Tab-separated table of N, CA, C and O in Angstrom:
chain	number	residue	atom	x	y	z
A	1	MET	N	-10.058	9.864	4.364
A	1	MET	CA	-9.086	10.466	3.470
A	1	MET	C	-9.518	10.208	2.034
A	1	MET	O	-10.003	9.138	1.697
A	2	LYS	N	-9.323	11.184	1.197
A	2	LYS	CA	-9.640	11.058	-0.221
A	2	LYS	C	-8.378	10.670	-0.995
A	2	LYS	O	-7.257	10.927	-0.558
A	3	LYS	N	-8.578	10.054	-2.166
A	3	LYS	CA	-7.446	9.641	-2.998
A	3	LYS	C	-6.520	10.812	-3.299
A	3	LYS	O	-5.296	10.689	-3.217
A	4	GLU	N	-7.111	11.949	-3.669
A	4	GLU	CA	-6.273	13.096	-4.041
A	4	GLU	C	-5.424	13.589	-2.870
A	4	GLU	O	-4.315	14.092	-3.062
A	5	GLU	N	-5.922	13.416	-1.646
A	5	GLU	CA	-5.148	13.805	-0.464
A	5	GLU	C	-3.961	12.856	-0.275
A	5	GLU	O	-2.849	13.299	0.031
A	6	LEU	N	-4.196	11.573	-0.482
A	6	LEU	CA	-3.123	10.594	-0.376
A	6	LEU	C	-2.062	10.837	-1.443
A	6	LEU	O	-0.861	10.814	-1.158
A	7	VAL	N	-2.488	11.119	-2.662
A	7	VAL	CA	-1.554	11.405	-3.754
A	7	VAL	C	-0.720	12.647	-3.411
A	7	VAL	O	0.495	12.665	-3.617
A	8	GLU	N	-1.351	13.666	-2.872
A	8	GLU	CA	-0.617	14.887	-2.510
A	8	GLU	C	0.429	14.607	-1.442
A	8	GLU	O	1.568	15.063	-1.540
A	9	ILE	N	0.059	13.830	-0.436
A	9	ILE	CA	1.015	13.492	0.622
A	9	ILE	C	2.209	12.752	0.045
A	9	ILE	O	3.365	13.089	0.302
A	10	PHE	N	1.946	11.719	-0.777
A	10	PHE	CA	3.039	10.929	-1.333
A	10	PHE	C	3.896	11.729	-2.302
A	10	PHE	O	5.095	11.489	-2.406
A	11	SER	N	3.320	12.675	-3.019
A	11	SER	CA	4.101	13.435	-3.994
A	11	SER	C	4.992	14.475	-3.334
A	11	SER	O	5.901	14.991	-3.976
A	12	ASN	N	4.746	14.769	-2.066
A	12	ASN	CA	5.543	15.787	-1.371
A	12	ASN	C	6.316	15.229	-0.181
A	12	ASN	O	6.624	15.952	0.752
A	13	LEU	N	6.663	13.945	-0.233
A	13	LEU	CA	7.389	13.318	0.865
A	13	LEU	C	8.812	13.851	0.976
A	13	LEU	O	9.473	14.099	-0.033
A	14	HIS	N	9.277	13.990	2.195
A	14	HIS	CA	10.679	14.289	2.440
A	14	HIS	C	11.478	13.055	2.030
A	14	HIS	O	11.013	11.921	2.227
A	15	PRO	N	12.668	13.213	1.453
A	15	PRO	CA	13.448	12.056	1.004
A	15	PRO	C	13.636	10.976	2.079
A	15	PRO	O	13.622	9.791	1.770
A	16	GLU	N	13.780	11.364	3.330
A	16	GLU	CA	13.951	10.385	4.409
A	16	GLU	C	12.699	9.530	4.596
A	16	GLU	O	12.777	8.415	5.111
A	17	ASP	N	11.540	10.049	4.198
A	17	ASP	CA	10.279	9.338	4.381
A	17	ASP	C	9.897	8.486	3.176
A	17	ASP	O	8.843	7.848	3.184
A	18	SER	N	10.730	8.449	2.149
A	18	SER	CA	10.355	7.755	0.919
A	18	SER	C	11.026	6.397	0.741
A	18	SER	O	10.867	5.765	-0.293
A	19	THR	N	11.760	5.932	1.749
A	19	THR	CA	12.387	4.613	1.675
A	19	THR	C	12.153	3.864	2.976
A	19	THR	O	11.843	4.461	4.008
A	20	GLY	N	12.293	2.556	2.909
A	20	GLY	CA	12.177	1.734	4.108
A	20	GLY	C	10.877	0.940	4.136
A	20	GLY	O	10.025	1.049	3.260
A	21	GLN	N	10.751	0.143	5.152
A	21	GLN	CA	9.622	-0.761	5.335
A	21	GLN	C	8.370	-0.015	5.791
A	21	GLN	O	8.449	0.942	6.539
A	22	MET	N	7.212	-0.478	5.316
A	22	MET	CA	5.911	0.039	5.777
A	22	MET	C	5.230	-1.056	6.588
A	22	MET	O	5.223	-2.211	6.176
A	23	ILE	N	4.651	-0.673	7.702
A	23	ILE	CA	3.873	-1.584	8.536
A	23	ILE	C	2.480	-1.006	8.679
A	23	ILE	O	2.316	0.176	8.976
A	24	GLY	N	1.483	-1.837	8.448
A	24	GLY	CA	0.099	-1.424	8.641
A	24	GLY	C	-0.368	-1.793	10.033
A	24	GLY	O	0.024	-2.829	10.567
A	25	GLU	N	-1.183	-0.945	10.629
A	25	GLU	CA	-1.768	-1.217	11.936
A	25	GLU	C	-3.273	-1.085	11.855
A	25	GLU	O	-3.785	-0.125	11.287
A	26	VAL	N	-3.958	-2.068	12.439
A	26	VAL	CA	-5.406	-2.019	12.547
A	26	VAL	C	-5.737	-2.004	14.036
A	26	VAL	O	-5.312	-2.899	14.767
A	27	HIS	N	-6.464	-0.986	14.475
A	27	HIS	CA	-6.849	-0.867	15.877
A	27	HIS	C	-8.318	-1.271	15.993
A	27	HIS	O	-9.200	-0.592	15.475
A	28	LEU	N	-8.562	-2.391	16.663
A	28	LEU	CA	-9.910	-2.939	16.786
A	28	LEU	C	-10.643	-2.340	17.986
A	28	LEU	O	-10.020	-1.820	18.916
A	29	ALA	N	-11.952	-2.449	17.971
A	29	ALA	CA	-12.788	-1.873	19.032
A	29	ALA	C	-12.476	-2.462	20.400
A	29	ALA	O	-12.618	-1.779	21.422
A	30	ASN	N	-12.014	-3.712	20.451
A	30	ASN	CA	-11.722	-4.346	21.738
A	30	ASN	C	-10.334	-4.001	22.265
A	30	ASN	O	-9.887	-4.560	23.264
A	31	GLY	N	-9.628	-3.096	21.590
A	31	GLY	CA	-8.304	-2.663	22.019
A	31	GLY	C	-7.164	-3.437	21.381
A	31	GLY	O	-6.003	-3.067	21.530
A	32	GLN	N	-7.472	-4.508	20.678
A	32	GLN	CA	-6.431	-5.293	20.018
A	32	GLN	C	-5.845	-4.494	18.857
A	32	GLN	O	-6.555	-3.772	18.159
A	33	VAL	N	-4.533	-4.630	18.666
A	33	VAL	CA	-3.841	-3.996	17.547
A	33	VAL	C	-3.209	-5.100	16.707
A	33	VAL	O	-2.479	-5.938	17.227
A	34	ILE	N	-3.533	-5.108	15.428
A	34	ILE	CA	-2.945	-6.070	14.493
A	34	ILE	C	-1.970	-5.296	13.613
A	34	ILE	O	-2.330	-4.281	13.031
A	35	LYS	N	-0.737	-5.807	13.529
A	35	LYS	CA	0.280	-5.184	12.683
A	35	LYS	C	0.650	-6.159	11.579
A	35	LYS	O	0.709	-7.366	11.796
A	36	THR	N	0.895	-5.617	10.386
A	36	THR	CA	1.254	-6.464	9.257
A	36	THR	C	2.125	-5.704	8.263
A	36	THR	O	2.032	-4.488	8.145
A	37	ASP	N	2.970	-6.477	7.568
A	37	ASP	CA	3.766	-5.900	6.482
A	37	ASP	C	3.095	-6.162	5.142
A	37	ASP	O	3.633	-5.833	4.098
A	38	SER	N	1.911	-6.771	5.168
A	38	SER	CA	1.169	-7.074	3.942
A	38	SER	C	0.092	-6.015	3.745
A	38	SER	O	-1.023	-6.141	4.232
A	39	LEU	N	0.472	-4.942	3.056
A	39	LEU	CA	-0.481	-3.876	2.786
A	39	LEU	C	-0.356	-3.440	1.344
A	39	LEU	O	0.695	-3.538	0.737
A	40	ARG	N	-1.489	-3.005	0.814
A	40	ARG	CA	-1.533	-2.634	-0.602
A	40	ARG	C	-2.514	-1.482	-0.771
A	40	ARG	O	-3.589	-1.477	-0.198
A	41	VAL	N	-2.121	-0.518	-1.567
A	41	VAL	CA	-3.002	0.591	-1.903
A	41	VAL	C	-3.624	0.274	-3.258
A	41	VAL	O	-2.919	0.117	-4.250
A	42	ASP	N	-4.927	0.138	-3.281
A	42	ASP	CA	-5.678	-0.153	-4.501
A	42	ASP	C	-6.371	1.140	-4.917
A	42	ASP	O	-7.457	1.457	-4.437
A	43	MET	N	-5.713	1.922	-5.764
A	43	MET	CA	-6.249	3.231	-6.133
A	43	MET	C	-7.524	3.100	-6.962
A	43	MET	O	-8.427	3.910	-6.815
A	44	ASP	N	-7.614	2.087	-7.828
A	44	ASP	CA	-8.838	1.894	-8.616
A	44	ASP	C	-10.044	1.699	-7.715
A	44	ASP	O	-11.104	2.271	-7.937
A	45	GLY	N	-9.876	0.857	-6.701
A	45	GLY	CA	-10.980	0.548	-5.800
A	45	GLY	C	-11.095	1.496	-4.623
A	45	GLY	O	-12.043	1.427	-3.850
A	46	GLY	N	-10.100	2.372	-4.451
A	46	GLY	CA	-10.131	3.312	-3.335
A	46	GLY	C	-9.996	2.615	-1.991
A	46	GLY	O	-10.664	2.972	-1.030
A	47	ARG	N	-9.099	1.620	-1.935
A	47	ARG	CA	-8.944	0.854	-0.702
A	47	ARG	C	-7.474	0.731	-0.321
A	47	ARG	O	-6.603	0.726	-1.185
A	48	ILE	N	-7.240	0.623	0.968
A	48	ILE	CA	-5.954	0.177	1.490
A	48	ILE	C	-6.236	-1.196	2.084
A	48	ILE	O	-7.057	-1.327	2.986
A	49	ILE	N	-5.583	-2.217	1.554
A	49	ILE	CA	-5.869	-3.592	1.927
A	49	ILE	C	-4.735	-4.102	2.814
A	49	ILE	O	-3.564	-4.055	2.422
A	50	LEU	N	-5.097	-4.564	4.001
A	50	LEU	CA	-4.137	-5.128	4.944
A	50	LEU	C	-4.511	-6.572	5.188
A	50	LEU	O	-5.693	-6.882	5.335
A	51	SER	N	-3.525	-7.457	5.218
A	51	SER	CA	-3.774	-8.870	5.479
A	51	SER	C	-2.932	-9.316	6.659
A	51	SER	O	-1.708	-9.158	6.660
A	52	GLU	N	-3.595	-9.888	7.639
A	52	GLU	CA	-2.918	-10.374	8.837
A	52	GLU	C	-1.923	-11.480	8.477
A	52	GLU	O	-2.152	-12.266	7.551
A	53	ASP	N	-0.825	-11.543	9.206
A	53	ASP	CA	0.232	-12.517	8.932
A	53	ASP	C	-0.288	-13.945	8.802
A	53	ASP	O	0.169	-14.706	7.970
A	54	LYS	N	-1.248	-14.316	9.625
A	54	LYS	CA	-1.739	-15.703	9.651
A	54	LYS	C	-2.832	-15.970	8.620
A	54	LYS	O	-3.273	-17.102	8.470
A	55	SER	N	-3.273	-14.964	7.900
A	55	SER	CA	-4.373	-15.152	6.949
A	55	SER	C	-3.878	-15.791	5.655
A	55	SER	O	-2.699	-15.707	5.303
A	56	SER	N	-4.813	-16.410	4.949
A	56	SER	CA	-4.459	-17.034	3.676
A	56	SER	C	-4.125	-15.989	2.609
A	56	SER	O	-3.520	-16.316	1.592
A	57	MET	N	-4.495	-14.737	2.810
A	57	MET	CA	-4.267	-13.678	1.818
A	57	MET	C	-2.972	-12.902	2.053
A	57	MET	O	-2.621	-12.038	1.255
A	58	HIS	N	-2.238	-13.193	3.103
A	58	HIS	CA	-1.040	-12.418	3.456
A	58	HIS	C	-0.051	-12.332	2.297
A	58	HIS	O	0.309	-11.244	1.858
A	59	GLU	N	0.408	-13.460	1.794
A	59	GLU	CA	1.405	-13.457	0.716
A	59	GLU	C	0.812	-12.983	-0.602
A	59	GLU	O	1.473	-12.296	-1.378
A	60	VAL	N	-0.441	-13.347	-0.867
A	60	VAL	CA	-1.110	-12.911	-2.095
A	60	VAL	C	-1.185	-11.391	-2.134
A	60	VAL	O	-0.902	-10.752	-3.157
A	61	ASN	N	-1.554	-10.789	-1.021
A	61	ASN	CA	-1.667	-9.336	-0.942
A	61	ASN	C	-0.312	-8.672	-1.182
A	61	ASN	O	-0.218	-7.674	-1.897
A	62	LYS	N	0.747	-9.224	-0.609
A	62	LYS	CA	2.086	-8.668	-0.826
A	62	LYS	C	2.479	-8.770	-2.297
A	62	LYS	O	3.036	-7.829	-2.857
A	63	ARG	N	2.176	-9.896	-2.940
A	63	ARG	CA	2.499	-10.045	-4.367
A	63	ARG	C	1.676	-9.089	-5.222
A	63	ARG	O	2.167	-8.559	-6.223
A	64	ASN	N	0.422	-8.871	-4.850
A	64	ASN	CA	-0.425	-7.955	-5.611
A	64	ASN	C	0.117	-6.535	-5.561
A	64	ASN	O	-0.036	-5.773	-6.517
A	65	TRP	N	0.735	-6.141	-4.481
A	65	TRP	CA	1.332	-4.821	-4.393
A	65	TRP	C	2.466	-4.689	-5.406
A	65	TRP	O	2.621	-3.666	-6.067
A	66	ILE	N	3.238	-5.751	-5.567
A	66	ILE	CA	4.304	-5.741	-6.576
A	66	ILE	C	3.693	-5.535	-7.958
A	66	ILE	O	4.218	-4.773	-8.775
A	67	GLN	N	2.558	-6.182	-8.219
A	67	GLN	CA	1.867	-6.019	-9.507
A	67	GLN	C	1.411	-4.574	-9.695
A	67	GLN	O	1.490	-4.026	-10.790
A	68	GLU	N	0.933	-3.936	-8.610
A	68	GLU	CA	0.537	-2.526	-8.687
A	68	GLU	C	1.727	-1.666	-9.114
A	68	GLU	O	1.585	-0.749	-9.933
A	69	LEU	N	2.911	-1.955	-8.582
A	69	LEU	CA	4.116	-1.199	-8.956
A	69	LEU	C	4.459	-1.414	-10.425
A	69	LEU	O	4.849	-0.472	-11.120
A	70	ILE	N	4.305	-2.631	-10.903
A	70	ILE	CA	4.581	-2.925	-12.318
A	70	ILE	C	3.635	-2.135	-13.216
A	70	ILE	O	4.055	-1.525	-14.201
A	71	PHE	N	2.328	-2.112	-12.883
A	71	PHE	CA	1.367	-1.334	-13.658
A	71	PHE	C	1.763	0.140	-13.688
A	71	PHE	O	1.727	0.787	-14.732
A	72	TYR	N	2.155	0.666	-12.537
A	72	TYR	CA	2.533	2.073	-12.441
A	72	TYR	C	3.751	2.374	-13.319
A	72	TYR	O	3.754	3.343	-14.079
A	73	LYS	N	4.773	1.517	-13.231
A	73	LYS	CA	5.998	1.744	-14.011
A	73	LYS	C	5.722	1.633	-15.502
A	73	LYS	O	6.265	2.398	-16.298
A	74	ASN	N	4.865	0.686	-15.905
A	74	ASN	CA	4.518	0.549	-17.321
A	74	ASN	C	3.765	1.783	-17.802
A	74	ASN	O	3.972	2.242	-18.929
A	75	LYS	N	2.894	2.314	-16.971
A	75	LYS	CA	2.130	3.518	-17.343
A	75	LYS	C	3.074	4.706	-17.519
A	75	LYS	O	2.910	5.501	-18.447
A	76	GLN	N	4.063	4.820	-16.653
A	76	GLN	CA	5.056	5.896	-16.771
A	76	GLN	C	5.807	5.802	-18.093
A	76	GLN	O	6.040	6.797	-18.747
A	77	ARG	N	6.191	4.594	-18.467
A	77	ARG	CA	6.942	4.383	-19.720
A	77	ARG	C	6.097	4.760	-20.923
A	77	ARG	O	6.588	5.314	-21.893
A	78	GLN	N	4.792	4.440	-20.876
A	78	GLN	CA	3.911	4.746	-21.991
A	78	GLN	C	3.689	6.246	-22.140
A	78	GLN	O	3.496	6.744	-23.232
A	79	SER	N	3.760	6.971	-21.014
A	79	SER	CA	3.552	8.422	-21.044
A	79	SER	C	4.783	9.156	-21.569
A	79	SER	O	4.677	10.278	-22.039
A	80	ALA	N	5.943	8.516	-21.463
A	80	ALA	CA	7.200	9.180	-21.863
A	80	ALA	C	7.375	9.230	-23.363
A	80	ALA	O	6.744	8.716	-24.162
């Protein structure tokens, strides 16, 4: 998926799809599925970052997503 495709999807979400919890799933080659609520979209780097619950990066990744939202909101204010 390209960034512009992701932006298009998010900009045209149905209102019911724009609220609530997001869960990331990673499907491994051995059939294991890892689910996590620690996910972050890094548009600068072109990455979606998921951190497993037991990893040392789980909480850091969740906090970094909050920082991404702050950057976005500040950018919106500067454009207004």
